[in-house]
Structures are given as C-alpha cells and as structure tokens.
CSV table of C-alpha atoms in Angstrom, one decimal:
chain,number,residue,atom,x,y,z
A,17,UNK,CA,-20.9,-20.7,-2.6
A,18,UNK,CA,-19.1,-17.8,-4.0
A,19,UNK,CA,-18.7,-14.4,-2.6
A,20,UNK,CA,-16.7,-11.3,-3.5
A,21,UNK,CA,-14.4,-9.6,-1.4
A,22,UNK,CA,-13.7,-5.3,-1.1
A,23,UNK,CA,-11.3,-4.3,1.0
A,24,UNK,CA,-10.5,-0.4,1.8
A,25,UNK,CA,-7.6,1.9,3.3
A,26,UNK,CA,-4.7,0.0,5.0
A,27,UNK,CA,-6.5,-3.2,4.4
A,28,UNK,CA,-6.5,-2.7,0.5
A,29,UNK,CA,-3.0,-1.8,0.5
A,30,UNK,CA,-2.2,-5.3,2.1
A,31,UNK,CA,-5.1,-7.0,0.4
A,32,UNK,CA,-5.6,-5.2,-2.7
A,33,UNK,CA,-8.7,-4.0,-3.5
A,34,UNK,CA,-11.5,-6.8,-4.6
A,35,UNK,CA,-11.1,-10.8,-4.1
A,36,UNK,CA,-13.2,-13.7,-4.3
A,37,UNK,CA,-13.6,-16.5,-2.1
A,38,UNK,CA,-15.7,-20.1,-2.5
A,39,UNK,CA,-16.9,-20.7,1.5
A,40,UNK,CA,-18.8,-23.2,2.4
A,41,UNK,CA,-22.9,-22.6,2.9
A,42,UNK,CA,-23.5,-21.2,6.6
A,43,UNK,CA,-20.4,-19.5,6.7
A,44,UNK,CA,-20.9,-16.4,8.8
A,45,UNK,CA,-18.7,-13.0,8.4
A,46,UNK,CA,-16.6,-13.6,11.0
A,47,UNK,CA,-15.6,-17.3,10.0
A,48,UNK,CA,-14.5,-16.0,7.0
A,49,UNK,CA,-12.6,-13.2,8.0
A,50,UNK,CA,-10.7,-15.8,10.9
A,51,UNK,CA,-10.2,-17.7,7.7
A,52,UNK,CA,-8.3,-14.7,6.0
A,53,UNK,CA,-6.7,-14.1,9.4
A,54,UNK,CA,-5.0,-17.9,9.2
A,55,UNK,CA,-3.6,-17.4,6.1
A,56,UNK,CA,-2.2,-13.3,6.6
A,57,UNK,CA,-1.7,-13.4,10.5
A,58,UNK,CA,-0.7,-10.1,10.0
A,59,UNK,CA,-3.8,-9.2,9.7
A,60,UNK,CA,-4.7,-10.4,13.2
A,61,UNK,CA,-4.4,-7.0,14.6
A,62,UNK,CA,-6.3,-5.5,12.5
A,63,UNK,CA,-9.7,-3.6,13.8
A,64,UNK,CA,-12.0,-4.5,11.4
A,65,UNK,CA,-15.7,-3.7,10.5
A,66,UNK,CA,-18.0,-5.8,8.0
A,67,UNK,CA,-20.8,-5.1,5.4
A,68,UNK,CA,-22.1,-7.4,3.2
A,69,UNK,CA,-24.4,-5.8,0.4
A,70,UNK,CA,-23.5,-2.4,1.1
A,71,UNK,CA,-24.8,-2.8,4.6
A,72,UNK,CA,-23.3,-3.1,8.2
A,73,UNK,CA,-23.3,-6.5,9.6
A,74,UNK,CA,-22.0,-8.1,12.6
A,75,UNK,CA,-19.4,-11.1,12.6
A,76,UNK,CA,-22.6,-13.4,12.8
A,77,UNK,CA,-24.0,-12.6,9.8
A,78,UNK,CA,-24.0,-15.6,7.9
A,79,UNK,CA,-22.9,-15.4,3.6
A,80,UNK,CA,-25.5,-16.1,0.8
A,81,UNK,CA,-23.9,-16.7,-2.6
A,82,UNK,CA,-23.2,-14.2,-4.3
A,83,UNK,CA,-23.0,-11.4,-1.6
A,84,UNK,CA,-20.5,-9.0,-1.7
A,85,UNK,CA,-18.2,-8.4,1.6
A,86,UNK,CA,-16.2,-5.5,2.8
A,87,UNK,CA,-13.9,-5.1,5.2
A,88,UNK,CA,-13.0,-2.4,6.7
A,89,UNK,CA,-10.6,-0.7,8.9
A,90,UNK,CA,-12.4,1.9,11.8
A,91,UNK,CA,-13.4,4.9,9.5
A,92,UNK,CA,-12.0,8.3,9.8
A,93,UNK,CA,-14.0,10.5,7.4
A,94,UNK,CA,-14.6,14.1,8.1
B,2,UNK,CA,-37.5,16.2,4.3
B,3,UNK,CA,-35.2,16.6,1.4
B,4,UNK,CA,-32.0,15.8,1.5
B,5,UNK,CA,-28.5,15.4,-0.8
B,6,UNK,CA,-26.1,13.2,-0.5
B,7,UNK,CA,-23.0,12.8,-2.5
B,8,UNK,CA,-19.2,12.0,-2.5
B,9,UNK,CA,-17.6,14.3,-4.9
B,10,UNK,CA,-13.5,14.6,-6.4
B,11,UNK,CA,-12.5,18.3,-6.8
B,12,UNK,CA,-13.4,21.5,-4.9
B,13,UNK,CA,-16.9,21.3,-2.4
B,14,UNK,CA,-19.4,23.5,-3.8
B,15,UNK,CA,-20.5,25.1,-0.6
B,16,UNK,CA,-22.7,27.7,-2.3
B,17,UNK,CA,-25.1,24.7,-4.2
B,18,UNK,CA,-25.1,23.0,-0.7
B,19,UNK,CA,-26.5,25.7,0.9
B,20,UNK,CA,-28.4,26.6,-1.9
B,21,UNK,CA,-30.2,22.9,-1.9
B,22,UNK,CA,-31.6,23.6,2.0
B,23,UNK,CA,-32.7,27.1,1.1
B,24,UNK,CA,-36.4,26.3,1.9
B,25,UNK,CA,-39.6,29.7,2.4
B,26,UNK,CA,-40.3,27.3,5.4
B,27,UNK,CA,-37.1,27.9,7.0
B,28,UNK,CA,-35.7,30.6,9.3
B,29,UNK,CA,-31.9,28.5,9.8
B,30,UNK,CA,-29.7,27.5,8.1
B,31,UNK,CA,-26.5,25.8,9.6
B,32,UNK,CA,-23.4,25.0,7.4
B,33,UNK,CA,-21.2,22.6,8.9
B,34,UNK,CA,-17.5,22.7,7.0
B,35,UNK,CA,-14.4,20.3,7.9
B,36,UNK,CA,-11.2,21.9,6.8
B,37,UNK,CA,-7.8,20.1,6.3
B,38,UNK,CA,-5.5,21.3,9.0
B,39,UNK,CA,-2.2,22.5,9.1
B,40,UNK,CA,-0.4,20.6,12.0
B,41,UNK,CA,-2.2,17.3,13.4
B,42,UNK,CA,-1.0,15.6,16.8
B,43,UNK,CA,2.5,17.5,16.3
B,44,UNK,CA,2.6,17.2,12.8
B,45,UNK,CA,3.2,19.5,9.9
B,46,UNK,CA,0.5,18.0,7.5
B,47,UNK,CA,0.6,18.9,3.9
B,48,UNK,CA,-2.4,17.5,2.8
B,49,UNK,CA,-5.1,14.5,3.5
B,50,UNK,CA,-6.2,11.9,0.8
B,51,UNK,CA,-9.5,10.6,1.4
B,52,UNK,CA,-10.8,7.3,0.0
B,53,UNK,CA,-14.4,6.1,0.1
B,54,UNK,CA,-16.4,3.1,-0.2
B,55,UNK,CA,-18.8,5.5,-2.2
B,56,UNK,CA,-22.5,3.9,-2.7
B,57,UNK,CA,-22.1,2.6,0.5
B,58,UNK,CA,-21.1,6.1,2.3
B,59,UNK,CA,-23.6,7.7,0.1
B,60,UNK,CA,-26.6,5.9,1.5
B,61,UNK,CA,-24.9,5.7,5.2
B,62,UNK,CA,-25.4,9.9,5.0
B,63,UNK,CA,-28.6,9.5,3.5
B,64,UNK,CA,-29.6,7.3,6.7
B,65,UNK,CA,-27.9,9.8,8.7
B,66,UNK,CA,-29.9,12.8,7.1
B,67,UNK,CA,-33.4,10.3,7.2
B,68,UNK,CA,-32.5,9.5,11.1
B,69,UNK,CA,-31.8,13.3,11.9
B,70,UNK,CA,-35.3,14.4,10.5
B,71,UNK,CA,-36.9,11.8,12.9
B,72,UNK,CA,-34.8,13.4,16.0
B,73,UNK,CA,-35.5,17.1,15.1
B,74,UNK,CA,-37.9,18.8,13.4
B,75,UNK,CA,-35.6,20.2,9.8
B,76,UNK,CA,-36.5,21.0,6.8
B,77,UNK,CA,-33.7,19.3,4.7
B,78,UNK,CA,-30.1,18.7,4.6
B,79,UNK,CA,-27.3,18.3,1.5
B,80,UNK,CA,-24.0,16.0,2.9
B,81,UNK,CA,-21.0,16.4,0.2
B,82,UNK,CA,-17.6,14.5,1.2
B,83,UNK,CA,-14.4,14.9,-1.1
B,84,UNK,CA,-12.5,12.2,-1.6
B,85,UNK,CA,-9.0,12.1,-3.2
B,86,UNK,CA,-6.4,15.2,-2.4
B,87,UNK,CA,-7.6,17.6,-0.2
B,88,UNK,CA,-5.2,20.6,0.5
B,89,UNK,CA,-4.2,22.4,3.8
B,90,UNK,CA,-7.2,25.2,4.4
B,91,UNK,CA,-9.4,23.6,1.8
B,92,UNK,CA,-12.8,21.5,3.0
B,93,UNK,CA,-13.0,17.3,2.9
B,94,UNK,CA,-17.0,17.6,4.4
B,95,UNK,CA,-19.6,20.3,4.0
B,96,UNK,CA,-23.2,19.6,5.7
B,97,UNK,CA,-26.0,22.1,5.5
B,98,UNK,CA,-29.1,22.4,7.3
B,99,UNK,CA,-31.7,23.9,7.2
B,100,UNK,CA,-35.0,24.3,9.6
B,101,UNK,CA,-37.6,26.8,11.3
B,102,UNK,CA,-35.8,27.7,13.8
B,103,UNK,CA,-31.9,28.1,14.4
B,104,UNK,CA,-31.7,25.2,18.0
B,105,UNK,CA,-32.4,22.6,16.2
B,106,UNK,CA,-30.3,23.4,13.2
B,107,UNK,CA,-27.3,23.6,15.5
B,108,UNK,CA,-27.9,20.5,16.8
B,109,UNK,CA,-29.2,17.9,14.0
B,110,UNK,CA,-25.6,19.4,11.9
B,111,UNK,CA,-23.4,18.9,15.1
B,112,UNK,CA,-25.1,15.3,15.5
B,113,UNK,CA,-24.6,14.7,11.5
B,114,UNK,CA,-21.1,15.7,11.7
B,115,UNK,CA,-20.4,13.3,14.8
B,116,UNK,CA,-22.0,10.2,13.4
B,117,UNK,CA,-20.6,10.8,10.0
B,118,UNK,CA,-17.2,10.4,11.6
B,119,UNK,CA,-18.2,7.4,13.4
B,120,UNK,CA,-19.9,5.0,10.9
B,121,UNK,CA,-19.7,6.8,7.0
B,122,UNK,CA,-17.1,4.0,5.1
B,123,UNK,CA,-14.8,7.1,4.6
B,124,UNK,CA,-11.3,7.4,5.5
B,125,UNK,CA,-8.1,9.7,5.2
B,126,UNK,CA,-4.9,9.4,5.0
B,127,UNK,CA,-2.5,12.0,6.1
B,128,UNK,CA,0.6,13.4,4.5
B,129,UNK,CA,2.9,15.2,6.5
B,130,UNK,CA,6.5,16.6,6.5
B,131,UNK,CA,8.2,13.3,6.3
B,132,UNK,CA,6.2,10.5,6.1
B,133,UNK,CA,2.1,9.4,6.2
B,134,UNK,CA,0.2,7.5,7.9
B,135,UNK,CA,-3.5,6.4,7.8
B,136,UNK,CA,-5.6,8.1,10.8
B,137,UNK,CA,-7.7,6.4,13.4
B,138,UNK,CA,-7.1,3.2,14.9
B,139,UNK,CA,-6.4,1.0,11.8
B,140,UNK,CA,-4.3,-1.8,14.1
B,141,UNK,CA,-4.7,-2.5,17.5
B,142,UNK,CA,-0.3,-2.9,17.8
B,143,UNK,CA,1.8,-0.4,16.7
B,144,UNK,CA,1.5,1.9,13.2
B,145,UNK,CA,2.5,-0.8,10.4
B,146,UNK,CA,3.8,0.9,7.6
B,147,UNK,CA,7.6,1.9,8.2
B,148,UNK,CA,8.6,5.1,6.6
B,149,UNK,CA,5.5,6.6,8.6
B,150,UNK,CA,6.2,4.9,11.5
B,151,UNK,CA,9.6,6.4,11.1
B,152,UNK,CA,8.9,10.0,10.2
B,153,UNK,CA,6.5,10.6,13.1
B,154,UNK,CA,9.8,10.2,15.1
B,155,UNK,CA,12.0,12.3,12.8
B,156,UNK,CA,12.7,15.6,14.9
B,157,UNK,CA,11.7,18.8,13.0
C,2,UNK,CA,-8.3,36.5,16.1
C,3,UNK,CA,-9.6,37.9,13.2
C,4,UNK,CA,-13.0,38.9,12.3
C,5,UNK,CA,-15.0,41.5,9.7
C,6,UNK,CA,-18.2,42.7,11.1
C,7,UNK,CA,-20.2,44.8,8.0
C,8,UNK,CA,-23.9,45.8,8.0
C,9,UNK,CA,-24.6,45.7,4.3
C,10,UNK,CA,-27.5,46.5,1.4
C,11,UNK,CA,-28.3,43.7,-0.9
C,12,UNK,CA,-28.1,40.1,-0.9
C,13,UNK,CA,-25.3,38.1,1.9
C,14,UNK,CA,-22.1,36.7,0.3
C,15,UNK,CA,-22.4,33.9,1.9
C,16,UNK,CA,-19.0,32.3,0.1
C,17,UNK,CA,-17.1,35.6,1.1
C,18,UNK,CA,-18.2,35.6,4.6
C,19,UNK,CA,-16.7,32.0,4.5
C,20,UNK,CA,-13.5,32.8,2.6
C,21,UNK,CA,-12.9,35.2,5.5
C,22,UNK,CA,-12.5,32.7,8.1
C,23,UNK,CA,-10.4,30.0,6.0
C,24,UNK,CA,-7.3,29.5,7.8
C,25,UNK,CA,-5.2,27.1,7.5
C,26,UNK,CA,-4.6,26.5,11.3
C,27,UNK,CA,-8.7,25.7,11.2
C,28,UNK,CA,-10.1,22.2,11.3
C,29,UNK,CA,-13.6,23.4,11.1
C,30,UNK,CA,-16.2,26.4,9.8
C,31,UNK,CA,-19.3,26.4,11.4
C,32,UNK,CA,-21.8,29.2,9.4
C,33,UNK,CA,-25.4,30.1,10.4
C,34,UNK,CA,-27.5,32.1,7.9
C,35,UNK,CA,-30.9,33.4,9.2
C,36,UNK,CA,-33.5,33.6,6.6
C,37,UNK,CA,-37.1,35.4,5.7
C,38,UNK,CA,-39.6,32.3,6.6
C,39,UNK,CA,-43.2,32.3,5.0
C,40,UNK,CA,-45.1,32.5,8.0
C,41,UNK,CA,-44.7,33.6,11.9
C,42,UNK,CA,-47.3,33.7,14.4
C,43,UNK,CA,-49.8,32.5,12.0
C,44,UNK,CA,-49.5,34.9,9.8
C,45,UNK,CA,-48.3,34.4,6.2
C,46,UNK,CA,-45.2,36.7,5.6
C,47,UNK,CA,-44.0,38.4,2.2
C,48,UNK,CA,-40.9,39.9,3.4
C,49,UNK,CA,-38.7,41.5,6.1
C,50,UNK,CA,-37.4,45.1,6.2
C,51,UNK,CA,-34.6,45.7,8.2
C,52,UNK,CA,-33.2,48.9,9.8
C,53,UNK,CA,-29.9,49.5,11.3
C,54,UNK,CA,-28.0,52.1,13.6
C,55,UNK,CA,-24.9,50.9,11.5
C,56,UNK,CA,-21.5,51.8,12.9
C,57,UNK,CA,-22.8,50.8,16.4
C,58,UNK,CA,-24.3,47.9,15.3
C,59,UNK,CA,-20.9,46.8,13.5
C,60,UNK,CA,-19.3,47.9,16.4
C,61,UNK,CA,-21.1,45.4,18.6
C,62,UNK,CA,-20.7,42.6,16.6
C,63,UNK,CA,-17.0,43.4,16.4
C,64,UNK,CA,-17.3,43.5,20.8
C,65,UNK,CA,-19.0,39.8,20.2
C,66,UNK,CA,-16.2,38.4,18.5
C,67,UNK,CA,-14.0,39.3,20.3
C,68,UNK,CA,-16.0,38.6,23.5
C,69,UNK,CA,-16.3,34.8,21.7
C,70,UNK,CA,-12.7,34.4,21.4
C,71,UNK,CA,-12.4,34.8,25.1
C,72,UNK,CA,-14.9,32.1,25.3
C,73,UNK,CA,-13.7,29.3,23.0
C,74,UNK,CA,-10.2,29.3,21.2
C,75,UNK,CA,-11.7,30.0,18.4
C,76,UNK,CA,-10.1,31.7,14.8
C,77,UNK,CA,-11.9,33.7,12.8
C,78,UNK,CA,-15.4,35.8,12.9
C,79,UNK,CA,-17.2,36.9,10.2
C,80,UNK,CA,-20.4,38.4,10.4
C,81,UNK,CA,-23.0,40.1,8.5
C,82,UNK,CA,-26.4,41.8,8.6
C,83,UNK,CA,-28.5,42.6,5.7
C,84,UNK,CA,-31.1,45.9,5.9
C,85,UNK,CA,-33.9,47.0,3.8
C,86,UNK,CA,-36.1,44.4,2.4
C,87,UNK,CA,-35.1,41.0,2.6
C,88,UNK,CA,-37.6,38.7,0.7
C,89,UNK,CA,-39.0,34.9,1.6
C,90,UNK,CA,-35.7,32.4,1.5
C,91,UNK,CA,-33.3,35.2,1.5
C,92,UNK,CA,-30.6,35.6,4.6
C,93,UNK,CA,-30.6,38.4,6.7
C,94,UNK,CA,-28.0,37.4,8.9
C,95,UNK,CA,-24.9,35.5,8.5
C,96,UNK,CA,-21.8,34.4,10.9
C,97,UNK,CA,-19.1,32.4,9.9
C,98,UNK,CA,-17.1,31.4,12.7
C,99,UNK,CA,-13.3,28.8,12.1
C,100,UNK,CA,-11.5,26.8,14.4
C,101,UNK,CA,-9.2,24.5,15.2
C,102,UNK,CA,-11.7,21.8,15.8
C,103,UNK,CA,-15.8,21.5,15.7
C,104,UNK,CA,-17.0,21.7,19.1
C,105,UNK,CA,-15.7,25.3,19.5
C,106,UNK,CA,-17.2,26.7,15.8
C,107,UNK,CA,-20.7,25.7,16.6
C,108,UNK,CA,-21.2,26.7,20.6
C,109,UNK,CA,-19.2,30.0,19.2
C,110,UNK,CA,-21.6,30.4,16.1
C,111,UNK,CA,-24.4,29.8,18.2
C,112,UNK,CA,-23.8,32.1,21.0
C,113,UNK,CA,-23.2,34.6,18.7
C,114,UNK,CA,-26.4,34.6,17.0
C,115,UNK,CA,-28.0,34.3,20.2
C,116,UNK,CA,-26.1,37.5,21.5
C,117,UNK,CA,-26.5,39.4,18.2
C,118,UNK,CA,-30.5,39.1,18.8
C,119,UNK,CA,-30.0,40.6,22.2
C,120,UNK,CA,-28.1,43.1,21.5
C,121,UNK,CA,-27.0,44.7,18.2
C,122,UNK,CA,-29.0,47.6,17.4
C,123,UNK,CA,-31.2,46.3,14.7
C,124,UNK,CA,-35.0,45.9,13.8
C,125,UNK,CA,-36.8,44.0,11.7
C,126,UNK,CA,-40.4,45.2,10.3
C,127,UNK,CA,-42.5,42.1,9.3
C,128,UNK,CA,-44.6,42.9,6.3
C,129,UNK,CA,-47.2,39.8,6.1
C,130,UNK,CA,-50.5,39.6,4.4
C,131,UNK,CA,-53.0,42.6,5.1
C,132,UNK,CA,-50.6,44.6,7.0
C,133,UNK,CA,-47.1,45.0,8.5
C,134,UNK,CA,-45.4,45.1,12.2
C,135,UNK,CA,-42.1,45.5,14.1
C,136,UNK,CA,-41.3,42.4,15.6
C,137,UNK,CA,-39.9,42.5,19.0
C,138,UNK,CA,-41.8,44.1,22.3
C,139,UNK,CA,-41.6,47.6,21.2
C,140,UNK,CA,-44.6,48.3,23.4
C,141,UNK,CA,-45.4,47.9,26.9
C,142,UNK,CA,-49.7,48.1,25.3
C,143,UNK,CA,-51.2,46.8,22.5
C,144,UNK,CA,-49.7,47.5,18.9
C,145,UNK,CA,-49.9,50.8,18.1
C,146,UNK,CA,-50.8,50.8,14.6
C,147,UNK,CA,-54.4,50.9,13.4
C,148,UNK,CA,-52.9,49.2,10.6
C,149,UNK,CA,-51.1,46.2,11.8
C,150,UNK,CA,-53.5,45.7,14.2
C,151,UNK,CA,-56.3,45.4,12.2
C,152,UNK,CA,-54.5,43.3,9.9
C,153,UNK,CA,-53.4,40.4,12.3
C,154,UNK,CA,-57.3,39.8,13.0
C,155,UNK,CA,-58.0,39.6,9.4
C,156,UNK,CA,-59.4,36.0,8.5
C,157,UNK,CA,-57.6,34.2,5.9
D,1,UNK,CA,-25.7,72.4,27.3
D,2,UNK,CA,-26.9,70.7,23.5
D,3,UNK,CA,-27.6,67.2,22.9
D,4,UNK,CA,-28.4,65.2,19.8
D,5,UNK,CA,-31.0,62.7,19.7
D,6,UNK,CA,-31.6,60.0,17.5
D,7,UNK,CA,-34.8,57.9,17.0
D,8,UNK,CA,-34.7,54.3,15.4
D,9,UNK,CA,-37.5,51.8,14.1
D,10,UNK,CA,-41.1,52.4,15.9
D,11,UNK,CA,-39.9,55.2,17.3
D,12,UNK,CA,-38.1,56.8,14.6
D,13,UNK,CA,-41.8,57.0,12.9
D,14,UNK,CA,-43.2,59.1,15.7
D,15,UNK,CA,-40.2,61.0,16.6
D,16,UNK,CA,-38.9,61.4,13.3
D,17,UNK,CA,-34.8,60.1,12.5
D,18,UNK,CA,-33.5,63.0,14.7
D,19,UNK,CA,-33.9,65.5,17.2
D,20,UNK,CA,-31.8,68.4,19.2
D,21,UNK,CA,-32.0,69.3,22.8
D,22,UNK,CA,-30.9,72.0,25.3
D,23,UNK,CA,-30.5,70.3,28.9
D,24,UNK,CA,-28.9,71.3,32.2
D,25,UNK,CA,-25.8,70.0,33.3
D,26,UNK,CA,-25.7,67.1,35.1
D,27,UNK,CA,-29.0,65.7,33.2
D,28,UNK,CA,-28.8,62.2,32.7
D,29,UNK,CA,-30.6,60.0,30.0
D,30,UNK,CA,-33.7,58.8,31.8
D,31,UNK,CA,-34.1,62.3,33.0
D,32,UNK,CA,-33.8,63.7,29.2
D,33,UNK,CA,-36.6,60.3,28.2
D,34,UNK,CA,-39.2,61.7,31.2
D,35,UNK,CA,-38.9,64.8,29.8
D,36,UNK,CA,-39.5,63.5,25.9
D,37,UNK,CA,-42.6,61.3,27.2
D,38,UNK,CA,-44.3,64.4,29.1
D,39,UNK,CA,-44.5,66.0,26.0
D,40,UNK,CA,-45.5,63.1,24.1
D,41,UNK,CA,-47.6,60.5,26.5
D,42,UNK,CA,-48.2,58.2,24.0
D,43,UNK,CA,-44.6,57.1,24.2
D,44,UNK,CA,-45.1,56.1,28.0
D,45,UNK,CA,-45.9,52.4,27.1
D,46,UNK,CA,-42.8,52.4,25.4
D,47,UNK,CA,-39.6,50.1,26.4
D,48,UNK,CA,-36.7,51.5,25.5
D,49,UNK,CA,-33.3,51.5,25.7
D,50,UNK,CA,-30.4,54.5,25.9
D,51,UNK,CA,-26.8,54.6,23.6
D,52,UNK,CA,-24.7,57.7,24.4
D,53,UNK,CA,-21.9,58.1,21.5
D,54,UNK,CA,-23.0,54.6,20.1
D,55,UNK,CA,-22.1,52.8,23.8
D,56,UNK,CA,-25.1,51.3,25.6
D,57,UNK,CA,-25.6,53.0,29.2
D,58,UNK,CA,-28.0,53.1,32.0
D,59,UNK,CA,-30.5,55.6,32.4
D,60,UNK,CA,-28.4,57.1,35.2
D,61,UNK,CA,-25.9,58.3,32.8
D,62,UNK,CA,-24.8,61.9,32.7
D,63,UNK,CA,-24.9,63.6,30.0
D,64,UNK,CA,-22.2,65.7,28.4
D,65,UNK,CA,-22.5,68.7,25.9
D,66,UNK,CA,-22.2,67.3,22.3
D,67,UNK,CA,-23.2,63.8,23.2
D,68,UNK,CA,-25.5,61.9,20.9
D,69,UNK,CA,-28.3,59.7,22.7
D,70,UNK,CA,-29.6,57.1,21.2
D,71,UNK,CA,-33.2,56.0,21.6
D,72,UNK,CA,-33.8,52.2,20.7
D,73,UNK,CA,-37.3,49.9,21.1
D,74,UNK,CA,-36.2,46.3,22.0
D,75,UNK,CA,-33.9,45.2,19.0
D,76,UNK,CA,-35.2,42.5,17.2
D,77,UNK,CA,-31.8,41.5,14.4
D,78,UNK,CA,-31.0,38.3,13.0
C-alpha cells in the first residue's frame, strides 16, 4: 500500500518536504520510520514524533493505504 | 465556549484577538503574548523563523482551547501563531482569554501557553549574530548543521 | 523598570498599554483587562461608574510596580484605570506587564490586579436593573440607600 | 491649626466632595473621624479608611496644619 510522507524543520531540510513510500500491509509507524533510518543512518539520532492523518500517533500505529505520515522533530512553537 | 484558532504570516492582530473573547458574560480577560527576544542562551538573536505544520497545529490549539474549557470554567479563547520571520520585540503567539472571573483566566492562558509549546507541530528557528540553529532538542548528539554549530562558539 | 500608571476618561487603549511594555529584552507580555459583566450577585447589571482619587491612585499603582519588580525580574508595567461609566463588555482596568520569560509576566500581572483591588483608591458604583449600589463593604449595616435597597428585592 | 478634608464615593454623597476643619495640635485622624461621626451618627457604621497628603496612614497619625485627610469607604477598583 501507498502512503505519503511530510517531513518538517531540520528533518525537511534533510528529507525535503513530502515523499511517498509503497510499505507492505501491517506496517506500523515505527517500522517505517526504522526503514528510513537504514537507508539515512544519519537520521538515527534524530528525536522524532509521528502523525498520521493530521493526528498524533505512537510508533505502533499500524499504516492504512493512503494515510498521510509526518514526522517530526520535538516542537518548539511559542 | 468559543474559540479561534489560526496560524497567520505577517503582524499578530492583538486587538481582533482580544476583541474575539470580549464576551457581557465576562469580567477577565487575560492576553497571553510571546515576544521574540533579543539574546537567547548567550546569543545575540536577530530574528526567529517559525514554520508550521498548519491544519494540524490549527486543530491541535483548537483541542487545546476545547480541553481548557473542560478544566476551567471560560468563556472563550482566540490562539493566533505567526509563522515565517518574526523580528526582535515583535510577537510569534498571542492567546486571549476570556472568563467570569480573573483566577481562572490566569490559569487556563498560562496552561494554553505551556501545552502549546509542548505538542502544537510549530517550530522556530533562530538567527543570531553569526550563524542559526533550529531550537529544542532536534538530535539527541551534537547540533548537525555546521556554520551554526560553529557560530555558537564564535566569541563576540 | 519601566512603567506608566494613568487614570483615564473614555474607553482603555488596550494596544497602547501594550506598546508600552514592548521591549526587546522581553520574551513575554502578559495583559489582564477587567471588564463590566452582565450580572453580579443575581442581579442583571447595565453598567459600572467608576470614581477615582486620581493622582493618589496613580501614585499607588506606580508604588505596585515598582513593588512587582522587586518581586519578579520583571520589565515593564503598564497600567490603567477607566472612571465614569463603563458599559457591559467594556474594560475598566487594564495592566500590561513584559518579561524576560512567561512565568514572571503572569504571577506579576496577577498580583497586581489582586493588589490594585486592595488598595488603589477607587470605587465602582454598580448600576443594575431597578436600582444602583457601591460595591465593596462600605457599611458596617445594611445598605444605606432606600433605593438600592429596595431595588435588589425587586422580582425579576 | 486648619485641615482639609476630602470625601470620596458613599461618603462623598453624604459629606459632600470637601470639607475644612479647625483642630488642635497634636489631633490625629481617628480623633478628627470621632469628632465627624458625633456630629453625624449615621456615619458610625461606616468602615473607613484615612490618606494624609495622598499617603495611607493609621488613625494614630498626627495631624499637621495644611494637611489634606482623606476619607475613603473600602475601595472596590478593577
């Protein structure tokens, strides 16, 4: 299945904005963020929050098709 | 309870703000405003340069207002965050709120303040004499980006 | 530590009151604004008036804000007070209080409103439906005015 | 020696905005009150508070010729 990617602050300037990523059915957040990991490792020191949908989700959350995913570094708003 | 929430480029209008918690019902109204700083951890900062995920921090602030009406009893609140450039003296947040009486509008704007830093998908960037650098703990190892990394060493 | 402390006629400026605690060294404004609320005490209200001893009520606000900034390292103070009439959903009272960070603008702001109730020389007459009183203890008895009094018992 | 007196809020509407007075030296502000409410009883109930030359003092405070007392009801700002 197909999801899209968002990435935000110092992980869109690695990143770059928006991607898109064919994982397999299951997959959860976390998986797929490992997955990025493997392929960037230096992105493994990253601190890093997830939403899918526009909502917060924990790294267990498992992916429907078509979700979108963002990742984010810890916020600092204000 | 009514409430406004928004992520706005340009100047904060702080008088609509207010203006959209004015309520007959209400005796308080508390204006919370976060103002870019002049010097930051020994810095000189020039400016901040926020970015947001913006539906997303739009309808975290609106939980945030919905979850601060359930804690204390307000009227309504209005959340504005500025994103882009944000000069030194000029304002990134403004929260009002407004309620009967003047306790609990202290305390639901101190609370929404607090939790707005903590979850809203906002985040700012900080340009200062010599370099820039991302704040709060965007890698666990050291600051990534080199001419930052170098400039907060650069003696003044 | 800055502050302007005025007693005025007419309606608050709210954004001057804030322009005068801008400073660039501030991370924060924290504003209260008290405003004319429909009822009290069960009774439905149609206004405040508002007298003042005015150059020793400015001159104790001026003693509060300076009396904050030995509290909390705090910026700026400004403060105002409204008199005459002061209808439903307008302000009476305003304090604008900057500094370097949050925590310190709202206990500040808070304190001071607190204290300015307490102490500045100011009284508000409540005029309601049927009748009109000053609000505060100013009797040890009952209300003294065949008026008021009368007026407060009125059914709805 | 000659004192000025000013009234505010419930009290300025029985006592009028201002007042004069001829007191003996060493009188002090509770002892210039007693002598306002034995002429008018129906301020006996009242709470008040004293403001020589626009300070706040007790009511042991000794007056001084010139002075302007201050009679306030419980303040009720904001």
């Amino acid at each position: 299945m197909r999801v899209r990617l968002r990435f935000f602050a110092a992980l869109r300037e690695r990143m770059g904005p928006r991607g898109e990523r064919f994982v397999a059915d299951g997959t959860t957040v976390g998986v797929l963020w490992r997955a990025l990991v493997r392929e960037r490792p230096d992105l493994a020191a990253t601190r890093v929050r997830f939403a899918v949908n526009q909502t917060y989700v924990e790294p267990g959350h498992a992916l429907s098709d078509g979700d979108e995913v963002a990742f984010f570094p810890p916020v600092s708003g204000g | 309870m009514t409430r406004r929430c928004r992520v706005t480029r340009g100047r904060l209008a702080v008088p609509a703000l207010i203006r959209a918690v004015l309520d007959p019902a209400a005796g308080a109204v508390v204006t919370f405003l976060g103002t870019t700083r002049n010097t930051n951890a020994g810095r000189r900062v020039t400016r901040l340069e926020y970015e947001a995920f913006v539906p997303m921090a739009e309808a975290e602030m609106e939980r945030l207002a919905k979850a601060a009406a359930r804690r204390w009893p307000i009227r309504r609140v209005a959340m504005a965050h500025r994103i882009g450039r944000v000069p030194v003296g000029e304002a990134s947040v403004g929260i009002a709120v407004s309620a009967g009486h003047r306790r609990e509008a202290f305390e639901a704007c101190h609370w929404l303040i607090d939790r707005l830093k903590e979850i809203v998908p906002i985040w700012k960037r900080e340009h200062f004499r010599g370099g820039q650098v991302w704040i709060g703990p965007q890698q666990g190892g050291p600051p990534p980006r080199r001419r930052a990394a170098r400039a907060v060493r650069r003696p003044r």
